[in-house]
Tab-separated table of C-alpha atoms in Angstrom:
chain	number	residue	atom	x	y	z
A	1	MET	CA	-46.062	-10.245	-18.227
A	2	PRO	CA	-42.421	-11.045	-20.400
A	3	GLY	CA	-40.768	-7.649	-18.548
A	4	ARG	CA	-41.643	-8.446	-15.408
A	5	LEU	CA	-39.422	-10.461	-12.708
A	6	SER	CA	-41.244	-13.817	-10.496
A	7	VAL	CA	-39.691	-13.718	-6.985
A	8	THR	CA	-37.300	-16.757	-7.905
A	9	ASP	CA	-35.495	-14.654	-10.665
A	10	GLN	CA	-35.201	-11.019	-8.159
A	11	GLU	CA	-33.968	-13.800	-5.594
A	12	THR	CA	-31.255	-15.699	-8.042
A	13	ASN	CA	-29.940	-12.759	-9.512
A	14	THR	CA	-28.881	-10.810	-6.667
A	15	HIS	CA	-25.378	-10.851	-6.794
A	16	PRO	CA	-24.226	-11.113	-10.679
A	17	GLN	CA	-21.222	-13.130	-11.007
A	18	LYS	CA	-17.749	-11.099	-11.786
A	19	PRO	CA	-15.931	-12.159	-15.399
A	20	PRO	CA	-12.550	-14.774	-15.017
A	21	THR	CA	-10.730	-11.728	-16.407
A	22	ALA	CA	-11.891	-8.900	-13.391
A	23	VAL	CA	-10.695	-11.154	-11.135
A	24	ILE	CA	-7.681	-11.853	-12.299
A	25	ALA	CA	-7.108	-7.911	-12.765
A	26	THR	CA	-7.358	-7.349	-9.184
A	27	ALA	CA	-5.498	-9.676	-8.297
A	28	LEU	CA	-2.279	-8.878	-10.203
A	29	CYS	CA	-3.144	-4.984	-9.241
A	30	GLY	CA	-3.181	-6.343	-5.542
A	31	ALA	CA	0.144	-8.562	-5.822
A	32	LEU	CA	1.628	-5.559	-8.078
A	33	LEU	CA	0.916	-2.915	-4.885
A	34	LEU	CA	2.202	-6.000	-2.052
A	35	VAL	CA	5.510	-5.654	-4.248
A	36	LEU	CA	5.731	-2.497	-3.787
A	37	HIS	CA	4.581	-2.049	0.204
A	38	ALA	CA	6.943	-5.327	0.630
A	39	VAL	CA	10.039	-3.132	-0.847
A	40	GLY	CA	8.339	0.617	0.860
A	41	GLY	CA	8.855	-1.704	3.686
A	42	PHE	CA	12.036	-3.256	3.787
A	43	PHE	CA	13.548	-0.006	3.386
A	44	LEU	CA	11.531	1.790	6.100
A	45	LEU	CA	12.402	-1.798	8.639
A	46	ASN	CA	16.164	-0.557	7.446
A	47	ALA	CA	15.302	2.677	8.635
A	48	VAL	CA	14.078	1.764	11.912
A	49	LEU	CA	16.546	-0.944	12.776
A	50	THR	CA	19.388	1.717	12.441
A	51	GLU	CA	21.012	2.925	15.668
A	52	SER	CA	24.017	4.708	16.594
A	53	GLU	CA	26.736	2.951	16.971
A	54	GLY	CA	28.664	5.350	18.880
A	55	PRO	CA	29.234	9.386	19.248
A	56	TRP	CA	32.020	8.800	15.914
A	57	ASP	CA	29.161	7.707	14.079
A	58	SER	CA	28.183	10.194	12.033
A	59	ASN	CA	27.133	8.604	9.078
A	60	VAL	CA	23.700	6.569	11.218
A	61	THR	CA	21.703	10.260	10.848
A	62	THR	CA	22.432	10.031	6.433
A	63	THR	CA	21.755	6.556	6.261
A	64	VAL	CA	18.675	6.499	8.478
A	65	ARG	CA	17.356	9.639	6.506
A	66	LEU	CA	18.047	8.364	2.980
A	67	MET	CA	16.255	4.540	3.873
A	68	ALA	CA	13.004	6.877	5.103
A	69	ALA	CA	12.950	8.991	1.158
A	70	LEU	CA	13.485	5.712	-0.057
A	71	SER	CA	9.844	4.009	2.025
A	72	MET	CA	8.650	7.191	1.574
A	73	GLY	CA	9.505	7.774	-2.592
A	74	THR	CA	8.203	3.895	-2.948
A	75	GLU	CA	4.989	4.561	-1.053
A	76	LEU	CA	4.051	7.564	-3.006
A	77	LEU	CA	4.538	5.374	-5.955
A	78	ALA	CA	2.187	3.345	-4.477
A	79	GLY	CA	-0.645	5.516	-3.303
A	80	GLY	CA	-0.529	7.260	-7.304
A	81	ILE	CA	-1.011	2.990	-8.283
A	82	THR	CA	-3.274	2.730	-6.169
A	83	ALA	CA	-5.366	6.251	-6.735
A	84	ALA	CA	-5.445	4.526	-10.284
A	85	PHE	CA	-6.812	1.397	-9.287
A	86	VAL	CA	-9.026	2.467	-7.240
A	87	SER	CA	-10.242	5.078	-9.592
A	88	LEU	CA	-10.741	2.271	-12.375
A	89	GLY	CA	-12.861	0.017	-9.666
A	90	ARG	CA	-10.217	-2.451	-8.709
A	91	LEU	CA	-8.957	-1.780	-5.883
A	92	ARG	CA	-11.565	-0.456	-3.043
A	93	ARG	CA	-10.336	2.365	-0.824
A	94	TRP	CA	-9.035	0.950	2.104
A	95	TRP	CA	-6.194	0.252	-0.093
A	96	TYR	CA	-4.734	3.855	0.851
A	97	ALA	CA	-4.398	2.862	4.609
A	98	ILE	CA	-1.291	1.201	3.739
A	99	PRO	CA	0.876	3.755	2.279
A	100	ALA	CA	-0.623	6.526	4.343
A	101	ALA	CA	0.652	4.524	7.478
A	102	LEU	CA	4.261	3.775	5.616
A	103	VAL	CA	4.658	7.012	4.682
A	104	LEU	CA	3.823	8.612	8.224
A	105	VAL	CA	5.618	6.805	9.663
A	106	SER	CA	8.634	7.374	6.808
A	107	ILE	CA	8.469	10.851	8.035
A	108	ILE	CA	8.077	10.491	12.128
A	109	ARG	CA	11.433	8.337	11.225
A	110	MET	CA	13.479	10.878	9.767
A	111	VAL	CA	12.129	13.989	11.692
A	112	PHE	CA	13.856	12.063	14.615
A	113	ALA	CA	16.554	10.007	13.337
A	114	PRO	CA	19.344	10.279	15.683
A	115	VAL	CA	22.225	12.302	16.322
A	116	PRO	CA	25.639	11.285	17.026
C-alpha cells in the first residue's frame, strides 16, 4: 500500500535532523547567554572576594552590595532572555538553573555583606 511505511523506513526516520540554521540559531542563543553569565559571574566574584581592610574601611559594604546588585541585574536580564529562548524552543529548561543559582548567591552576598 502506498500510504504505509515499511519497517526500514520507520527505523531510518526516527531521528529527523535539524536544519543547519536551527543549529546555528541555538548555538548563538547559548553563546549570548554564556557571555551574560560570564559578566554576571565577574560581578559576583568581585562581590564575594571583596573583604574589609579593617574597622576604618566603610566603603566595603557599599562595594559588595553594588557588585552583587550588578550581578543580580545581569542575571535577571539573562533569565528573561532565557525565558524567551526556551519559549521559542531553542534551548531547554535546564538553562534556568544558571541565572537562578547566580541570583541566589547574589542575594545571599548582599544580605551578608561585611560591616566594618
